[in-house]
Amino acid sequence: MARSYPLESIDLDFFESAPVTYRIDVNLPVTPQRAWAEFTRQNTLDWCRAIKSIEFTSPPPYGVGTTRKASLGVAGLSEHFFVWDEDDAAGEYRNAFYAASASTPGLKRFGELTEVRPAEVGCRLIWSFALELATSAKAVTAFSGPTAATVFKTVETDTIRHFAKFAPQS
């Protein structure tokens, strides 16, 4: 990122208390292990039209303290993971990051929480986004309001379409 604006860190409570939240809650036609592998691989989310690139900047194995760079249509983010739980036997996975900095001014705090767990068929993905804008932020309307709702709906649609490719054909 050429220019960088520092953001405040968050904790898990922020996903419930943030001024702006969005949640994708869908069932995917794959095992929890397969979904988790897709969400935690290098260049993940390459199936999302709203995301240019995601690059882990820490070496595997990933865990708490892992860092990543994201290039979105509207901003670049430097991400720091503060939660990383994997229970392969139960098929339950969870990670969360906060953006440590952004290439666009106007964000105060931003984070994502990704949870994958078994479902009756396939797995359940609960993907939460939380943010707070800086008080003087006019230029970041892409992160809230109708524009953001459209972007998040596109991410949801692209994710469902991506995982449908892995579903067993009948």
PDB file of C-alpha atoms in Angstrom:
ATOM      1  CA  MET A   1       0.000   0.000   0.000  1.00  0.00           C
ATOM      2  CA  ALA A   2       1.392   3.367  -0.981  1.00  0.00           C
ATOM      3  CA  ARG A   3      -0.378   5.341   1.747  1.00  0.00           C
ATOM      4  CA  SER A   4      -1.473   3.827   5.025  1.00  0.00           C
ATOM      5  CA  TYR A   5      -3.956   5.013   7.630  1.00  0.00           C
ATOM      6  CA  PRO A   6      -3.817   3.220  11.008  1.00  0.00           C
ATOM      7  CA  LEU A   7      -7.025   1.696  12.382  1.00  0.00           C
ATOM      8  CA  GLU A   8      -7.944   0.738  15.930  1.00  0.00           C
ATOM      9  CA  SER A   9      -7.934  -2.928  16.941  1.00  0.00           C
ATOM     10  CA  ILE A  10     -11.127  -4.738  17.933  1.00  0.00           C
ATOM     11  CA  ASP A  11     -12.204  -7.728  20.005  1.00  0.00           C
ATOM     12  CA  LEU A  12     -14.956 -10.304  19.421  1.00  0.00           C
ATOM     13  CA  ASP A  13     -17.585  -8.094  21.112  1.00  0.00           C
ATOM     14  CA  PHE A  14     -17.214  -5.601  18.255  1.00  0.00           C
ATOM     15  CA  PHE A  15     -19.057  -7.974  15.900  1.00  0.00           C
ATOM     16  CA  GLU A  16     -22.179  -7.405  18.023  1.00  0.00           C
ATOM     17  CA  SER A  17     -21.663  -3.761  18.990  1.00  0.00           C
ATOM     18  CA  ALA A  18     -20.223  -2.147  15.841  1.00  0.00           C
ATOM     19  CA  PRO A  19     -22.179   0.728  14.281  1.00  0.00           C
ATOM     20  CA  VAL A  20     -22.211  -1.116  10.931  1.00  0.00           C
ATOM     21  CA  THR A  21     -22.471  -4.906  10.678  1.00  0.00           C
ATOM     22  CA  TYR A  22     -23.236  -7.359   7.942  1.00  0.00           C
ATOM     23  CA  ARG A  23     -23.613 -11.119   8.224  1.00  0.00           C
ATOM     24  CA  ILE A  24     -23.590 -13.839   5.612  1.00  0.00           C
ATOM     25  CA  ASP A  25     -25.187 -17.000   7.043  1.00  0.00           C
ATOM     26  CA  VAL A  26     -25.482 -19.796   4.475  1.00  0.00           C
ATOM     27  CA  ASN A  27     -25.160 -23.531   4.110  1.00  0.00           C
ATOM     28  CA  LEU A  28     -22.504 -24.737   1.685  1.00  0.00           C
ATOM     29  CA  PRO A  29     -22.586 -28.136  -0.055  1.00  0.00           C
ATOM     30  CA  VAL A  30     -19.095 -29.159   1.145  1.00  0.00           C
ATOM     31  CA  THR A  31     -17.558 -30.555   4.313  1.00  0.00           C
ATOM     32  CA  PRO A  32     -16.484 -28.048   6.942  1.00  0.00           C
ATOM     33  CA  GLN A  33     -12.885 -29.119   6.305  1.00  0.00           C
ATOM     34  CA  ARG A  34     -13.186 -28.310   2.582  1.00  0.00           C
ATOM     35  CA  ALA A  35     -14.789 -24.919   3.243  1.00  0.00           C
ATOM     36  CA  TRP A  36     -12.117 -24.056   5.804  1.00  0.00           C
ATOM     37  CA  ALA A  37      -9.343 -25.076   3.406  1.00  0.00           C
ATOM     38  CA  GLU A  38     -10.787 -22.709   0.779  1.00  0.00           C
ATOM     39  CA  PHE A  39     -11.081 -19.808   3.236  1.00  0.00           C
ATOM     40  CA  THR A  40      -7.562 -20.234   4.616  1.00  0.00           C
ATOM     41  CA  ARG A  41      -5.535 -20.869   1.462  1.00  0.00           C
ATOM     42  CA  GLN A  42      -3.187 -18.387  -0.162  1.00  0.00           C
ATOM     43  CA  ASN A  43      -5.110 -16.166  -2.631  1.00  0.00           C
ATOM     44  CA  THR A  44      -8.416 -17.043  -0.979  1.00  0.00           C
ATOM     45  CA  LEU A  45     -11.601 -15.270  -2.024  1.00  0.00           C
ATOM     46  CA  ASP A  46     -10.398 -15.193  -5.630  1.00  0.00           C
ATOM     47  CA  TRP A  47     -13.977 -16.198  -6.448  1.00  0.00           C
ATOM     48  CA  CYS A  48     -15.316 -12.821  -5.214  1.00  0.00           C
ATOM     49  CA  ARG A  49     -15.674 -10.121  -7.848  1.00  0.00           C
ATOM     50  CA  ALA A  50     -15.437  -7.390  -5.176  1.00  0.00           C
ATOM     51  CA  ILE A  51     -11.984  -8.543  -4.062  1.00  0.00           C
ATOM     52  CA  LYS A  52      -8.878  -8.049  -6.177  1.00  0.00           C
ATOM     53  CA  SER A  53      -6.503 -10.150  -4.077  1.00  0.00           C
ATOM     54  CA  ILE A  54      -5.842 -11.647  -0.654  1.00  0.00           C
ATOM     55  CA  GLU A  55      -2.308 -12.577   0.300  1.00  0.00           C
ATOM     56  CA  PHE A  56      -1.136 -14.125   3.555  1.00  0.00           C
ATOM     57  CA  THR A  57       2.039 -12.292   4.579  1.00  0.00           C
ATOM     58  CA  SER A  58       2.856 -14.774   7.368  1.00  0.00           C
ATOM     59  CA  PRO A  59       4.087 -18.293   6.625  1.00  0.00           C
ATOM     60  CA  PRO A  60       1.895 -21.299   7.414  1.00  0.00           C
ATOM     61  CA  PRO A  61       0.790 -22.765   9.692  1.00  0.00           C
ATOM     62  CA  TYR A  62      -1.618 -19.892  10.248  1.00  0.00           C
ATOM     63  CA  GLY A  63      -2.896 -18.932  13.680  1.00  0.00           C
ATOM     64  CA  VAL A  64      -3.228 -16.035  16.088  1.00  0.00           C
ATOM     65  CA  GLY A  65      -0.811 -13.338  14.947  1.00  0.00           C
ATOM     66  CA  THR A  66      -1.046 -14.260  11.246  1.00  0.00           C
ATOM     67  CA  THR A  67      -1.067 -11.266   8.898  1.00  0.00           C
ATOM     68  CA  ARG A  68      -2.595 -10.774   5.479  1.00  0.00           C
ATOM     69  CA  LYS A  69      -2.929  -8.066   2.814  1.00  0.00           C
ATOM     70  CA  ALA A  70      -6.233  -7.518   1.053  1.00  0.00           C
ATOM     71  CA  SER A  71      -6.821  -5.476  -2.061  1.00  0.00           C
ATOM     72  CA  LEU A  72     -10.483  -4.579  -2.432  1.00  0.00           C
ATOM     73  CA  GLY A  73     -12.135  -2.490  -5.086  1.00  0.00           C
ATOM     74  CA  VAL A  74     -12.225   0.541  -2.758  1.00  0.00           C
ATOM     75  CA  ALA A  75      -9.251   0.054  -0.428  1.00  0.00           C
ATOM     76  CA  GLY A  76      -6.293  -2.007   0.595  1.00  0.00           C
ATOM     77  CA  LEU A  77      -6.185  -3.459   4.094  1.00  0.00           C
ATOM     78  CA  SER A  78      -3.426  -4.812   6.301  1.00  0.00           C
ATOM     79  CA  GLU A  79      -5.052  -7.527   8.443  1.00  0.00           C
ATOM     80  CA  HIS A  80      -4.051  -9.061  11.788  1.00  0.00           C
ATOM     81  CA  PHE A  81      -5.693 -12.283  13.024  1.00  0.00           C
ATOM     82  CA  PHE A  82      -6.496 -12.284  16.749  1.00  0.00           C
ATOM     83  CA  VAL A  83      -8.619 -15.480  16.805  1.00  0.00           C
ATOM     84  CA  TRP A  84      -7.778 -18.756  15.082  1.00  0.00           C
ATOM     85  CA  ASP A  85      -9.517 -21.930  16.293  1.00  0.00           C
ATOM     86  CA  GLU A  86      -9.472 -25.241  14.415  1.00  0.00           C
ATOM     87  CA  ASP A  87     -11.136 -28.429  15.659  1.00  0.00           C
ATOM     88  CA  ASP A  88     -10.723 -30.887  12.785  1.00  0.00           C
ATOM     89  CA  ALA A  89     -12.412 -33.753  14.660  1.00  0.00           C
ATOM     90  CA  ALA A  90     -15.580 -31.722  15.283  1.00  0.00           C
ATOM     91  CA  GLY A  91     -15.405 -29.893  11.941  1.00  0.00           C
ATOM     92  CA  GLU A  92     -15.592 -26.544  13.734  1.00  0.00           C
ATOM     93  CA  TYR A  93     -13.420 -23.634  12.659  1.00  0.00           C
ATOM     94  CA  ARG A  94     -13.251 -19.941  13.453  1.00  0.00           C
ATOM     95  CA  ASN A  95     -10.942 -17.028  12.824  1.00  0.00           C
ATOM     96  CA  ALA A  96     -11.191 -13.278  13.173  1.00  0.00           C
ATOM     97  CA  PHE A  97      -9.039 -10.371  12.124  1.00  0.00           C
ATOM     98  CA  TYR A  98      -8.997  -6.640  12.463  1.00  0.00           C
ATOM     99  CA  ALA A  99      -7.622  -4.265   9.872  1.00  0.00           C
ATOM    100  CA  ALA A 100      -4.481  -2.683  11.304  1.00  0.00           C
ATOM    101  CA  SER A 101      -4.347  -0.121   8.487  1.00  0.00           C
ATOM    102  CA  ALA A 102      -6.159   0.891   5.319  1.00  0.00           C
ATOM    103  CA  SER A 103      -5.065   2.643   2.130  1.00  0.00           C
ATOM    104  CA  THR A 104      -8.164   4.849   2.210  1.00  0.00           C
ATOM    105  CA  PRO A 105      -8.953   7.300   5.021  1.00  0.00           C
ATOM    106  CA  GLY A 106     -12.277   7.213   6.820  1.00  0.00           C
ATOM    107  CA  LEU A 107     -12.314   3.862   8.600  1.00  0.00           C
ATOM    108  CA  LYS A 108     -11.842   3.803  12.355  1.00  0.00           C
ATOM    109  CA  ARG A 109     -12.221   0.032  12.943  1.00  0.00           C
ATOM    110  CA  PHE A 110     -12.913  -2.934  10.660  1.00  0.00           C
ATOM    111  CA  GLY A 111     -12.938  -6.685  11.184  1.00  0.00           C
ATOM    112  CA  GLU A 112     -14.191 -10.019   9.918  1.00  0.00           C
ATOM    113  CA  LEU A 113     -15.201 -13.156  11.796  1.00  0.00           C
ATOM    114  CA  THR A 114     -15.446 -16.397   9.815  1.00  0.00           C
ATOM    115  CA  GLU A 115     -17.093 -19.468  11.359  1.00  0.00           C
ATOM    116  CA  VAL A 116     -17.541 -22.859   9.721  1.00  0.00           C
ATOM    117  CA  ARG A 117     -19.362 -25.752  11.380  1.00  0.00           C
ATOM    118  CA  PRO A 118     -21.116 -28.957  10.362  1.00  0.00           C
ATOM    119  CA  ALA A 119     -24.691 -28.800   9.070  1.00  0.00           C
ATOM    120  CA  GLU A 120     -27.199 -31.547   8.311  1.00  0.00           C
ATOM    121  CA  VAL A 121     -25.937 -31.425   4.748  1.00  0.00           C
ATOM    122  CA  GLY A 122     -22.522 -29.883   4.068  1.00  0.00           C
ATOM    123  CA  CYS A 123     -21.555 -27.067   6.390  1.00  0.00           C
ATOM    124  CA  ARG A 124     -22.786 -23.770   7.713  1.00  0.00           C
ATOM    125  CA  LEU A 125     -20.791 -20.612   7.035  1.00  0.00           C
ATOM    126  CA  ILE A 126     -21.339 -17.592   9.260  1.00  0.00           C
ATOM    127  CA  TRP A 127     -19.236 -14.712   7.975  1.00  0.00           C
ATOM    128  CA  SER A 128     -19.546 -11.484   9.960  1.00  0.00           C
ATOM    129  CA  PHE A 129     -18.253  -8.050   9.052  1.00  0.00           C
ATOM    130  CA  ALA A 130     -18.099  -5.123  11.469  1.00  0.00           C
ATOM    131  CA  LEU A 131     -16.918  -1.571  11.021  1.00  0.00           C
ATOM    132  CA  GLU A 132     -16.911   1.884  12.441  1.00  0.00           C
ATOM    133  CA  LEU A 133     -16.300   4.933  10.295  1.00  0.00           C
ATOM    134  CA  ALA A 134     -14.217   7.869  11.433  1.00  0.00           C
ATOM    135  CA  THR A 135     -16.462  10.815  12.294  1.00  0.00           C
ATOM    136  CA  SER A 136     -15.316  12.850   9.302  1.00  0.00           C
ATOM    137  CA  ALA A 137     -15.636  10.008   6.830  1.00  0.00           C
ATOM    138  CA  LYS A 138     -17.632  10.987   3.781  1.00  0.00           C
ATOM    139  CA  ALA A 139     -15.528   9.156   1.237  1.00  0.00           C
ATOM    140  CA  VAL A 140     -16.169   5.709   2.683  1.00  0.00           C
ATOM    141  CA  THR A 141     -19.840   5.363   1.884  1.00  0.00           C
ATOM    142  CA  ALA A 142     -18.814   2.233   0.005  1.00  0.00           C
ATOM    143  CA  PHE A 143     -18.392   0.605   3.437  1.00  0.00           C
ATOM    144  CA  SER A 144     -21.926   1.379   4.612  1.00  0.00           C
ATOM    145  CA  GLY A 145     -25.372   1.989   3.208  1.00  0.00           C
ATOM    146  CA  PRO A 146     -26.869   0.676  -0.047  1.00  0.00           C
ATOM    147  CA  THR A 147     -23.517   0.429  -1.843  1.00  0.00           C
ATOM    148  CA  ALA A 148     -22.080  -1.820   0.868  1.00  0.00           C
ATOM    149  CA  ALA A 149     -25.223  -3.964   0.967  1.00  0.00           C
ATOM    150  CA  THR A 150     -24.830  -4.566  -2.770  1.00  0.00           C
ATOM    151  CA  VAL A 151     -21.137  -5.452  -2.371  1.00  0.00           C
ATOM    152  CA  PHE A 152     -21.828  -7.867   0.501  1.00  0.00           C
ATOM    153  CA  LYS A 153     -24.678  -9.489  -1.443  1.00  0.00           C
ATOM    154  CA  THR A 154     -22.278  -9.970  -4.384  1.00  0.00           C
ATOM    155  CA  VAL A 155     -19.724 -11.572  -2.039  1.00  0.00           C
ATOM    156  CA  GLU A 156     -22.443 -13.903  -0.725  1.00  0.00           C
ATOM    157  CA  THR A 157     -23.655 -14.825  -4.225  1.00  0.00           C
ATOM    158  CA  ASP A 158     -20.100 -15.391  -5.481  1.00  0.00           C
ATOM    159  CA  THR A 159     -19.301 -17.577  -2.453  1.00  0.00           C
ATOM    160  CA  ILE A 160     -22.398 -19.750  -2.920  1.00  0.00           C
ATOM    161  CA  ARG A 161     -21.606 -20.095  -6.634  1.00  0.00           C
ATOM    162  CA  HIS A 162     -17.969 -21.008  -5.900  1.00  0.00           C
ATOM    163  CA  PHE A 163     -18.816 -23.761  -3.419  1.00  0.00           C
ATOM    164  CA  ALA A 164     -21.589 -25.149  -5.635  1.00  0.00           C
ATOM    165  CA  LYS A 165     -18.817 -26.262  -8.007  1.00  0.00           C
ATOM    166  CA  PHE A 166     -17.609 -28.705  -5.342  1.00  0.00           C
ATOM    167  CA  ALA A 167     -21.040 -30.224  -4.664  1.00  0.00           C
ATOM    168  CA  PRO A 168     -21.525 -33.865  -5.657  1.00  0.00           C
ATOM    169  CA  GLN A 169     -23.459 -34.092  -8.908  1.00  0.00           C
ATOM    170  CA  SER A 170     -26.585 -36.244  -8.822  1.00  0.00           C
TER     171      SER A 170
END
